Amino acid sequence: MLQDMDLAAVYVSDAQYNRNIFFDTTPQAVRLYLLYNHWVPQVLLYVFITVDLFLAIFEEPALHEVSLWATMPVELLCLSVFTVRIVHYAKVIPRDKFWKDPKNICIIIILLLTLLDMIIYGALTASSLYAVRWSRVLRPLLLVNITEGRQLRRAFRSIRNALPQIFYVFLLFMFSLLMFSLMALKLFGKRGLTTIDERPYFTNYLDIVFDLYVLVTTANSPDVMMPAYNASNFFAVFFIVYILINTYIFMSVFLAVVYNNYKKYLKEEVRQLVRAKRHKMVRAFAVLQERREEGAEPAVSQACWNQLVRRVQPDISTAHRELLWSVSDDKNQGWIGKVAFVQLADLLNIQVITLKSRPHPLQNLLPTLYQSGPSRLLRRMVQHRGFVILYDLIILVNAVFIGLDETDPLIAYAEWVFLALYLLEILLKLYAFEPRAFFSRHNFWNWFDTIIVISALIATIINTMESLGRYTSRQILDIVFILRVLRLVRVVDSIKRFRIIINTLIKIGPTILTFGQLIIVVYYIFAMVGMELFKGKVQFSAADIGNLQRDCGNPLLKNTAFARLNYCKNNFNDVVSSFILLVELTVVNQWHVLTTGFTDVTHKSARIFFVLFHIVVVIIIINIFVAFVLEAFFMEYSVEKSDLQTSLEKKIEELELAVAQEQLEENLVDAMETSDNDLGTGQSAKKKHTLMFKIASKSKKQNTMFS
Amino acid sequence: MLQDMDLAAVYVSDAQYNRNIFFDTTPQAVRLYLLYNHWVPQVLLYVFITVDLFLAIFEEPALHEVSLWATMPVELLCLSVFTVRIVHYAKVIPRDKFWKDPKNICIIIILLLTLLDMIIYGALTASSLYAVRWSRVLRPLLLVNITEGRQLRRAFRSIRNALPQIFYVFLLFMFSLLMFSLMALKLFGKRGLTTIDERPYFTNYLDIVFDLYVLVTTANSPDVMMPAYNASNFFAVFFIVYILINTYIFMSVFLAVVYNNYKKYLKEEVRQLVRAKRHKMVRAFAVLQERREEGAEPAVSQACWNQLVRRVQPDISTAHRELLWSVSDDKNQGWIGKVAFVQLADLLNIQVITLKSRPHPLQNLLPTLYQSGPSRLLRRMVQHRGFVILYDLIILVNAVFIGLDETDPLIAYAEWVFLALYLLEILLKLYAFEPRAFFSRHNFWNWFDTIIVISALIATIINTMESLGRYTSRQILDIVFILRVLRLVRVVDSIKRFRIIINTLIKIGPTILTFGQLIIVVYYIFAMVGMELFKGKVQFSAADIGNLQRDCGNPLLKNTAFARLNYCKNNFNDVVSSFILLVELTVVNQWHVLTTGFTDVTHKSARIFFVLFHIVVVIIIINIFVAFVLEAFFMEYSVEKSDLQTSLEKKIEELELAVAQEQLEENLVDAMETSDNDLGTGQSAKKKHTLMFKIASKSKKQNTMFS
């Protein structure tokens, strides 16, 4: 029976978190599986993957070079952790399933190849031969292939599915590019025009193709057009038509194709997820079901259900659990059938905020003082709208003071005044509102405020102490500045319209996280390849900055735009520089200058590397990012509550436990205070309850789509 | 009765073309209204608006300066045409409706203000005083306010409705910009860093705001970051976070907001259009209806209906009309009720291609020769797939030859060979296929081919004659080159995947036209203001191109990036240069260099002009353009036929008149030929008919949305 409960709980939690693992159902395997899903090994795994990825900082070409014999053992440790994890996984699921799953094969191959590479590299380096750590390219693929990388795999799968369509549009785009280049060659090649560097203009076909490809990124507009435009007004028409077709229309078509395909395949994936979820819940039901009478429908009793929920989500409050039961067991029968049971995973996913209106701790400690006239007045003042406005004004004045010169002692003193004011605000609020409610998980801005103010206080104190000791650390001062400015951000929360936009942005957060992993995988691979191709070719030295004759340590770069614009630090000499350079290439501006710098020191064919990066990152991934954001916003605009949410809300209202939405919008803490204060007076039925519920997330739909 | 017919025809054609004019229903007014809607006055109106807009080329500051006493009479003529048009309109609709309509008031005000401005300007210029032709800003507004400018007004209305939402996002964006600038000031202001021009880096708050605004456009990336990045790796994080938030997230949010609002309001407008269309058709029905018996439903007889259709669309074929009737009169009763009648406007809008399979003219003239063995073989060869492949290969070889040096006599001869081959292709096709079918309206590529080849032939002959006379005109040669390259485009049509994409792009055509008008209105206004602000400040002279000490005729520009990059021709000295400059500013790259050039020669506050342009064109209009293209593509992907189209198609199939879709896709002319050839053999019922129908546009939905 206990084992049954374990199994059912595993099914429900798999359904809740959309895990799709076909584990063995033997009691032993289930226990192993529970361990596998425990947060500790999962976090450990991510820590070791991070360590593995960060090793690139210390490996040659390194930012901080560390001996090979220091990084190798760390990498071996990481590899062994990954091995333990995959062995654990192999024990959890049936053997045939394990070997059929490509992601497991991938991990094993990655581990073996890495080991092989380490041996070869170690041996070659020990005998002072030239060696390449080629297996580093495989490292980020671990992020994709571990069981927890579900969302990332989904994203990659969507991209792969969209590729054929993108490919055909790309071919057409290339055709257009080649046609325009041919036309440009014929129109401008024989006119003897020169660029501002006195080089012949548009005489080599392949160079024209490259120049016009760059024009699609707009990076060399209007420079590429100026020689022709200077020759005749009519030639501008050629470039305008080109930009209209290839930059505006084709790039929009790319966005359309990527967006459309991505949406289509994501929808299909979500549909499959929903099906799998239902399937798992049905299995859980099959494990727990009992027949109440002969011939009756199988059902699950409330006791059994309670036990299950406690096991799946131990931190859920009894009140919340009872609420969920009352939604499931509509007719108050004491047992539920299959249909009602299957909803459980979704019910658990609806975030219900349980608001306990507890009396303020001071009320218990010093009831007479806390309820005295002045104390009541103070609390009312803090809860007044004027208090918020007053502090918004203070923030604005503070902004002006920050803008002024902080070395002026008057301004420095003013800073202390502001700090004191902010601290006072937090203390007053803690006096007026119940502290645990003030710091509840959903009060983002209270947390934000407090952390910023406390950190600013600490940093300012350290800074002052240091300056008394006549030594000011720039780092601390920088942190103080950043914190001071961040404090101003709070003003946004006071304006309702802004709050809506910000909330949507915060909701995109998890999506951006998945997206961030995606981009890190791609960046890492390109950084590793780039480092092998270009390491040491461009050198940066701080002494060069002012030197007009600088050549970034490579005579080939003398008098090039790359050296002239002081881009020497944009190089592939270590992994950090590489990442920053890749960000610059993603932004695309001055793309041709950066690219030409690297082709100048190597070979023109190095362009392939950069064009490939542009296609993968800018044409595909950035478009997917835009599609992500668009989709998230459209969902916010057209949000519909699921049936389940509606019925849960109805239940909450029936039970008269709802917190009026408007009240909450105005000031969550306020509403609680009032209901707390009026606890004895019995003004309204609603306020008699010490427990109130509110549904947190309005757009479940989005969450299932993207997280 | 005739007058009734007139009135009904007007209602139907108004419904068909979505005209929303509440004209007087007196017979006289209806006749005036018919005249008002005639294509001749409409085309004339557009011609005069174009002339009015193009006057800017000749007015001071002019590209080709013409005396004021030459442009003024032309403008007066334009004004009088517009006045006649508006008076005509006033006669058509009831007086109270006329004065309530803001667009009429707008036109009258524009006309009066222009007249006033002309008088003042003429007087001031005659007395040699400084004068500004400020009313030129109003000219493009005529395009919006004339009755024919419906789509443009709809686009502007959508933008206006989206403005509040855009405004709030913009405010939040500005807040973020100001915060980051403040942080940048504090972080970098005191470090004594310098830019590559040796100027202090990030010390003035307003300059920082501007620099970071430019960074949102990505135009100064990575230059703006380099000094800080050279100082420390950590500072790169500041810029990366900034770009992520302000460039990627905020710009995507702008797109989302613009797209969402635009879509929403456009949908509402389309809904209203549909309602108005129904309303007009009901009125037309009310005019024509007759009661067949006492108590029976009112109806319209076939004779009456035929007369109406002939009047509304005189060019419709009898067969096509009969087809439409048979769709409307489902039960073959000889009359139709209101419901069936109301469909008429939509039915007329469905493009049905009537394919008449006529015998080839040569068959009539020389039947024995045309049907002889060799002739048959030749025709079969031309119709074979190999013929298409052969010519695709010829085109590819031609592409290589074009890339080679055309001064080589061998290449020049080869060009004649290719021309001959292309001519031969067209002649062969005309021999094999019926000429009128070959040049039917829907055979885009046949028209394209023929026009390109014939023009190339003419241009090449002119060019050769000129070169024999030892004088080669570059213009003619340029045209020859362009035509030669355009000929290669044909290859795209042979690949099915490409054809689908191209067809979608062609369908976006009308949308882009509306969009083009929108952008011309905005560009014209900015060009006029820009010309008044900056005319003559920057001078271009061809002699300056090679001069390294150039200052664009203004000492203030000496040693600036503007002069160094040879941007002197990017100025506001005439309307053509202004438009090209505005295109460059739309592309955004080097935006800061261009902008700084103009602030250097005037005042820093001139930045407002450029920032305003950026907000209006790049943030709002370009995003709408992208939304346009996205929407058009999504519709193509998820196209559903309307009920009406389905019933029309069913009817065509019932009557066995359909052309099999596959056959058509393969080769429209081919299919017709076959059915023509087999005319006597009676192989299948379908092929017995000499008339065949095909529904042209698959996506009516899109057309109503955007045209």
Short mmCIF file of N, CA and C in Angstrom, two decimals, chain B residues 81-179:
data_model
loop_
_atom_site.label_atom_id
_atom_site.label_comp_id
_atom_site.label_asym_id
_atom_site.label_seq_id
_atom_site.Cartn_x
_atom_site.Cartn_y
_atom_site.Cartn_z
N VAL B 81 -7.70 72.15 -59.55
CA VAL B 81 -8.21 70.79 -59.80
C VAL B 81 -8.77 70.21 -58.51
N PHE B 82 -8.01 70.38 -57.42
CA PHE B 82 -8.48 69.86 -56.14
C PHE B 82 -9.79 70.53 -55.73
N THR B 83 -9.89 71.83 -56.02
CA THR B 83 -11.11 72.55 -55.67
C THR B 83 -12.30 72.03 -56.46
N VAL B 84 -12.08 71.82 -57.76
CA VAL B 84 -13.17 71.28 -58.60
C VAL B 84 -13.63 69.94 -58.04
N ARG B 85 -12.65 69.13 -57.66
CA ARG B 85 -12.96 67.79 -57.15
C ARG B 85 -13.80 67.88 -55.87
N ILE B 86 -13.40 68.77 -54.97
CA ILE B 86 -14.13 68.84 -53.70
C ILE B 86 -15.51 69.45 -53.91
N VAL B 87 -15.63 70.40 -54.86
CA VAL B 87 -16.95 70.97 -55.17
C VAL B 87 -17.85 69.89 -55.75
N HIS B 88 -17.28 69.09 -56.64
CA HIS B 88 -18.01 67.97 -57.21
C HIS B 88 -18.52 67.05 -56.09
N TYR B 89 -17.64 66.76 -55.16
CA TYR B 89 -18.01 65.90 -54.03
C TYR B 89 -19.14 66.54 -53.23
N ALA B 90 -19.04 67.85 -53.02
CA ALA B 90 -20.07 68.56 -52.25
C ALA B 90 -21.42 68.46 -52.92
N LYS B 91 -21.43 68.40 -54.26
CA LYS B 91 -22.70 68.30 -54.99
C LYS B 91 -23.29 66.90 -54.88
N VAL B 92 -22.42 65.91 -54.67
CA VAL B 92 -22.87 64.52 -54.67
C VAL B 92 -23.55 64.16 -53.36
N ILE B 93 -22.98 64.61 -52.26
CA ILE B 93 -23.54 64.18 -50.98
C ILE B 93 -24.33 65.32 -50.33
N PRO B 94 -25.26 65.00 -49.44
CA PRO B 94 -26.08 66.03 -48.79
C PRO B 94 -25.18 67.03 -48.05
N ARG B 95 -25.66 68.28 -47.98
CA ARG B 95 -24.83 69.35 -47.43
C ARG B 95 -24.40 69.08 -45.99
N ASP B 96 -25.33 68.62 -45.15
CA ASP B 96 -24.95 68.43 -43.74
C ASP B 96 -23.90 67.35 -43.58
N LYS B 97 -24.02 66.27 -44.41
CA LYS B 97 -23.00 65.21 -44.36
C LYS B 97 -21.64 65.78 -44.77
N PHE B 98 -21.65 66.64 -45.76
CA PHE B 98 -20.40 67.19 -46.28
C PHE B 98 -19.65 67.94 -45.18
N TRP B 99 -20.37 68.78 -44.45
CA TRP B 99 -19.69 69.62 -43.46
C TRP B 99 -19.36 68.89 -42.18
N LYS B 100 -19.96 67.70 -42.02
CA LYS B 100 -19.65 66.94 -40.80
C LYS B 100 -18.40 66.08 -40.98
N ASP B 101 -17.99 65.90 -42.24
CA ASP B 101 -16.91 64.97 -42.51
C ASP B 101 -15.54 65.67 -42.35
N PRO B 102 -14.75 65.24 -41.38
CA PRO B 102 -13.49 65.96 -41.15
C PRO B 102 -12.57 65.99 -42.36
N LYS B 103 -12.64 64.96 -43.21
CA LYS B 103 -11.68 64.95 -44.31
C LYS B 103 -11.94 66.06 -45.31
N ASN B 104 -13.23 66.44 -45.49
CA ASN B 104 -13.54 67.57 -46.37
C ASN B 104 -13.03 68.87 -45.78
N ILE B 105 -13.29 69.04 -44.48
CA ILE B 105 -12.81 70.24 -43.80
C ILE B 105 -11.29 70.34 -43.95
N CYS B 106 -10.62 69.21 -43.76
CA CYS B 106 -9.16 69.18 -43.89
C CYS B 106 -8.73 69.67 -45.26
N ILE B 107 -9.38 69.12 -46.31
CA ILE B 107 -8.98 69.51 -47.66
C ILE B 107 -9.19 71.02 -47.85
N ILE B 108 -10.33 71.52 -47.41
CA ILE B 108 -10.61 72.95 -47.60
C ILE B 108 -9.58 73.79 -46.87
N ILE B 109 -9.27 73.40 -45.64
CA ILE B 109 -8.26 74.15 -44.88
C ILE B 109 -6.91 74.10 -45.58
N ILE B 110 -6.54 72.91 -46.06
CA ILE B 110 -5.25 72.78 -46.76
C ILE B 110 -5.22 73.71 -47.97
N LEU B 111 -6.31 73.70 -48.74
CA LEU B 111 -6.35 74.53 -49.94
C LEU B 111 -6.23 76.01 -49.57
N LEU B 112 -6.99 76.42 -48.56
CA LEU B 112 -6.97 77.84 -48.18
C LEU B 112 -5.59 78.25 -47.66
N LEU B 113 -5.03 77.41 -46.78
CA LEU B 113 -3.72 77.74 -46.22
C LEU B 113 -2.65 77.80 -47.32
N THR B 114 -2.73 76.86 -48.26
CA THR B 114 -1.75 76.86 -49.34
C THR B 114 -1.85 78.15 -50.15
N LEU B 115 -3.09 78.54 -50.44
CA LEU B 115 -3.31 79.78 -51.21
C LEU B 115 -2.73 80.98 -50.45
N LEU B 116 -3.04 81.03 -49.15
CA LEU B 116 -2.54 82.13 -48.31
C LEU B 116 -1.02 82.16 -48.33
N ASP B 117 -0.42 80.98 -48.14
CA ASP B 117 1.04 80.88 -48.11
C ASP B 117 1.63 81.34 -49.43
N MET B 118 0.99 80.94 -50.55
CA MET B 118 1.51 81.33 -51.86
C MET B 118 1.50 82.85 -52.01
N ILE B 119 0.41 83.46 -51.55
CA ILE B 119 0.31 84.93 -51.67
C ILE B 119 1.41 85.60 -50.83
N ILE B 120 1.51 85.16 -49.56
CA ILE B 120 2.52 85.76 -48.68
C ILE B 120 3.92 85.55 -49.25
N TYR B 121 4.19 84.30 -49.67
CA TYR B 121 5.52 83.97 -50.15
C TYR B 121 5.84 84.77 -51.42
N GLY B 122 4.85 84.83 -52.33
CA GLY B 122 5.04 85.58 -53.57
C GLY B 122 5.35 87.04 -53.27
N ALA B 123 4.57 87.62 -52.35
CA ALA B 123 4.76 89.03 -52.02
C ALA B 123 6.13 89.26 -51.40
N LEU B 124 6.49 88.39 -50.44
CA LEU B 124 7.78 88.56 -49.74
C LEU B 124 8.94 88.38 -50.70
N THR B 125 8.83 87.36 -51.56
CA THR B 125 9.93 87.12 -52.50
C THR B 125 10.04 88.27 -53.49
N ALA B 126 8.90 88.76 -53.96
CA ALA B 126 8.92 89.88 -54.90
C ALA B 126 9.61 91.08 -54.28
N SER B 127 9.43 91.26 -52.97
CA SER B 127 10.10 92.39 -52.32
C SER B 127 11.42 91.93 -51.67
N SER B 128 11.94 90.79 -52.16
CA SER B 128 13.27 90.29 -51.77
C SER B 128 13.44 90.11 -50.26
N LEU B 129 12.38 89.68 -49.60
CA LEU B 129 12.50 89.39 -48.17
C LEU B 129 12.61 87.89 -47.95
N TYR B 130 13.04 87.51 -46.76
CA TYR B 130 13.15 86.09 -46.45
C TYR B 130 11.76 85.49 -46.26
N ALA B 131 11.54 84.38 -46.90
CA ALA B 131 10.21 83.76 -46.79
C ALA B 131 10.34 82.25 -46.74
N VAL B 132 9.38 81.62 -46.07
CA VAL B 132 9.38 80.16 -45.94
C VAL B 132 8.09 79.63 -46.54
N ARG B 133 8.22 78.63 -47.43
CA ARG B 133 7.02 78.01 -47.99
C ARG B 133 6.54 76.92 -47.01
N TRP B 134 5.97 77.37 -45.89
CA TRP B 134 5.58 76.40 -44.85
C TRP B 134 4.43 75.50 -45.24
N SER B 135 3.60 75.91 -46.19
CA SER B 135 2.41 75.11 -46.50
C SER B 135 2.77 73.84 -47.27
N ARG B 136 4.03 73.72 -47.70
CA ARG B 136 4.40 72.51 -48.43
C ARG B 136 4.29 71.26 -47.56
N VAL B 137 4.40 71.48 -46.26
CA VAL B 137 4.25 70.36 -45.32
C VAL B 137 2.86 69.73 -45.46
N LEU B 138 1.88 70.58 -45.87
CA LEU B 138 0.49 70.10 -45.92
C LEU B 138 0.19 69.25 -47.14
N ARG B 139 1.04 69.41 -48.19
CA ARG B 139 0.73 68.75 -49.46
C ARG B 139 0.46 67.26 -49.34
N PRO B 140 1.35 66.49 -48.69
CA PRO B 140 1.08 65.04 -48.67
C PRO B 140 -0.21 64.68 -47.93
N LEU B 141 -0.70 65.60 -47.09
CA LEU B 141 -1.93 65.30 -46.36
C LEU B 141 -3.13 65.18 -47.30
N LEU B 142 -3.00 65.76 -48.50
CA LEU B 142 -4.07 65.60 -49.49
C LEU B 142 -4.26 64.14 -49.84
N LEU B 143 -3.14 63.42 -49.97
CA LEU B 143 -3.20 61.99 -50.28
C LEU B 143 -4.06 61.24 -49.27
N VAL B 144 -3.97 61.70 -48.01
CA VAL B 144 -4.71 61.02 -46.94
C VAL B 144 -6.18 61.40 -46.98
N ASN B 145 -6.47 62.68 -47.31
CA ASN B 145 -7.83 63.18 -47.11
C ASN B 145 -8.75 63.10 -48.31
N ILE B 146 -8.23 62.75 -49.49
CA ILE B 146 -9.13 62.59 -50.62
C ILE B 146 -9.97 61.34 -50.40
N THR B 147 -11.14 61.28 -51.05
CA THR B 147 -12.04 60.14 -50.82
C THR B 147 -11.38 58.82 -51.17
N GLU B 148 -10.47 58.84 -52.16
CA GLU B 148 -9.82 57.60 -52.58
C GLU B 148 -8.77 57.11 -51.59
N GLY B 149 -8.43 57.96 -50.61
CA GLY B 149 -7.36 57.60 -49.68
C GLY B 149 -7.85 56.75 -48.51
N ARG B 150 -8.91 55.95 -48.76
CA ARG B 150 -9.52 55.16 -47.69
C ARG B 150 -8.51 54.30 -46.93
N GLN B 151 -7.72 53.52 -47.69
CA GLN B 151 -6.80 52.57 -47.03
C GLN B 151 -5.77 53.31 -46.21
N LEU B 152 -5.32 54.43 -46.76
CA LEU B 152 -4.31 55.22 -46.06
C LEU B 152 -4.90 55.78 -44.77
N ARG B 153 -6.15 56.26 -44.85
CA ARG B 153 -6.79 56.78 -43.64
C ARG B 153 -6.94 55.68 -42.61
N ARG B 154 -7.28 54.47 -43.10
CA ARG B 154 -7.45 53.35 -42.19
C ARG B 154 -6.12 53.07 -41.48
N ALA B 155 -5.03 53.10 -42.26
CA ALA B 155 -3.72 52.84 -41.66
C ALA B 155 -3.40 53.90 -40.61
N PHE B 156 -3.65 55.17 -40.94
CA PHE B 156 -3.35 56.24 -39.98
C PHE B 156 -4.22 56.12 -38.74
N ARG B 157 -5.50 55.74 -38.96
CA ARG B 157 -6.39 55.59 -37.82
C ARG B 157 -5.89 54.49 -36.91
N SER B 158 -5.43 53.40 -37.50
CA SER B 158 -4.90 52.31 -36.69
C SER B 158 -3.71 52.77 -35.88
N ILE B 159 -2.83 53.55 -36.51
CA ILE B 159 -1.66 54.04 -35.78
C ILE B 159 -2.12 54.92 -34.62
N ARG B 160 -3.07 55.82 -34.91
CA ARG B 160 -3.53 56.74 -33.87
C ARG B 160 -4.11 55.96 -32.69
N ASN B 161 -4.86 54.91 -33.01
CA ASN B 161 -5.46 54.13 -31.93
C ASN B 161 -4.42 53.37 -31.12
N ALA B 162 -3.33 53.01 -31.77
CA ALA B 162 -2.29 52.27 -31.06
C ALA B 162 -1.42 53.19 -30.22
N LEU B 163 -1.50 54.49 -30.48
CA LEU B 163 -0.57 55.43 -29.84
C LEU B 163 -0.56 55.37 -28.31
N PRO B 164 -1.72 55.37 -27.63
CA PRO B 164 -1.66 55.39 -26.16
C PRO B 164 -0.81 54.25 -25.60
N GLN B 165 -1.03 53.04 -26.11
CA GLN B 165 -0.26 51.90 -25.61
C GLN B 165 1.22 52.06 -25.91
N ILE B 166 1.52 52.48 -27.15
CA ILE B 166 2.91 52.68 -27.52
C ILE B 166 3.53 53.71 -26.59
N PHE B 167 2.74 54.75 -26.29
CA PHE B 167 3.25 55.84 -25.47
C PHE B 167 3.70 55.35 -24.10
N TYR B 168 2.90 54.46 -23.48
CA TYR B 168 3.28 53.99 -22.15
C TYR B 168 4.54 53.13 -22.20
N VAL B 169 4.62 52.28 -23.22
CA VAL B 169 5.85 51.49 -23.34
C VAL B 169 7.03 52.42 -23.57
N PHE B 170 6.79 53.44 -24.38
CA PHE B 170 7.87 54.38 -24.66
C PHE B 170 8.33 55.10 -23.40
N LEU B 171 7.37 55.50 -22.57
CA LEU B 171 7.73 56.16 -21.31
C LEU B 171 8.60 55.25 -20.45
N LEU B 172 8.19 53.99 -20.37
CA LEU B 172 8.95 53.04 -19.57
C LEU B 172 10.35 52.87 -20.15
N PHE B 173 10.40 52.82 -21.47
CA PHE B 173 11.68 52.71 -22.15
C PHE B 173 12.56 53.93 -21.84
N MET B 174 11.94 55.14 -21.87
CA MET B 174 12.70 56.36 -21.57
C MET B 174 13.19 56.32 -20.13
N PHE B 175 12.35 55.83 -19.23
CA PHE B 175 12.75 55.73 -17.83
C PHE B 175 13.97 54.83 -17.71
N SER B 176 13.91 53.69 -18.39
CA SER B 176 15.05 52.77 -18.36
C SER B 176 16.29 53.43 -18.93
N LEU B 177 16.10 54.17 -20.02
CA LEU B 177 17.23 54.87 -20.64
C LEU B 177 17.85 55.87 -19.67
N LEU B 178 16.99 56.65 -18.99
CA LEU B 178 17.49 57.66 -18.06
C LEU B 178 18.23 57.01 -16.88
N MET B 179 17.69 55.90 -16.40
CA MET B 179 18.34 55.20 -15.29
C MET B 179 19.72 54.69 -15.69
#
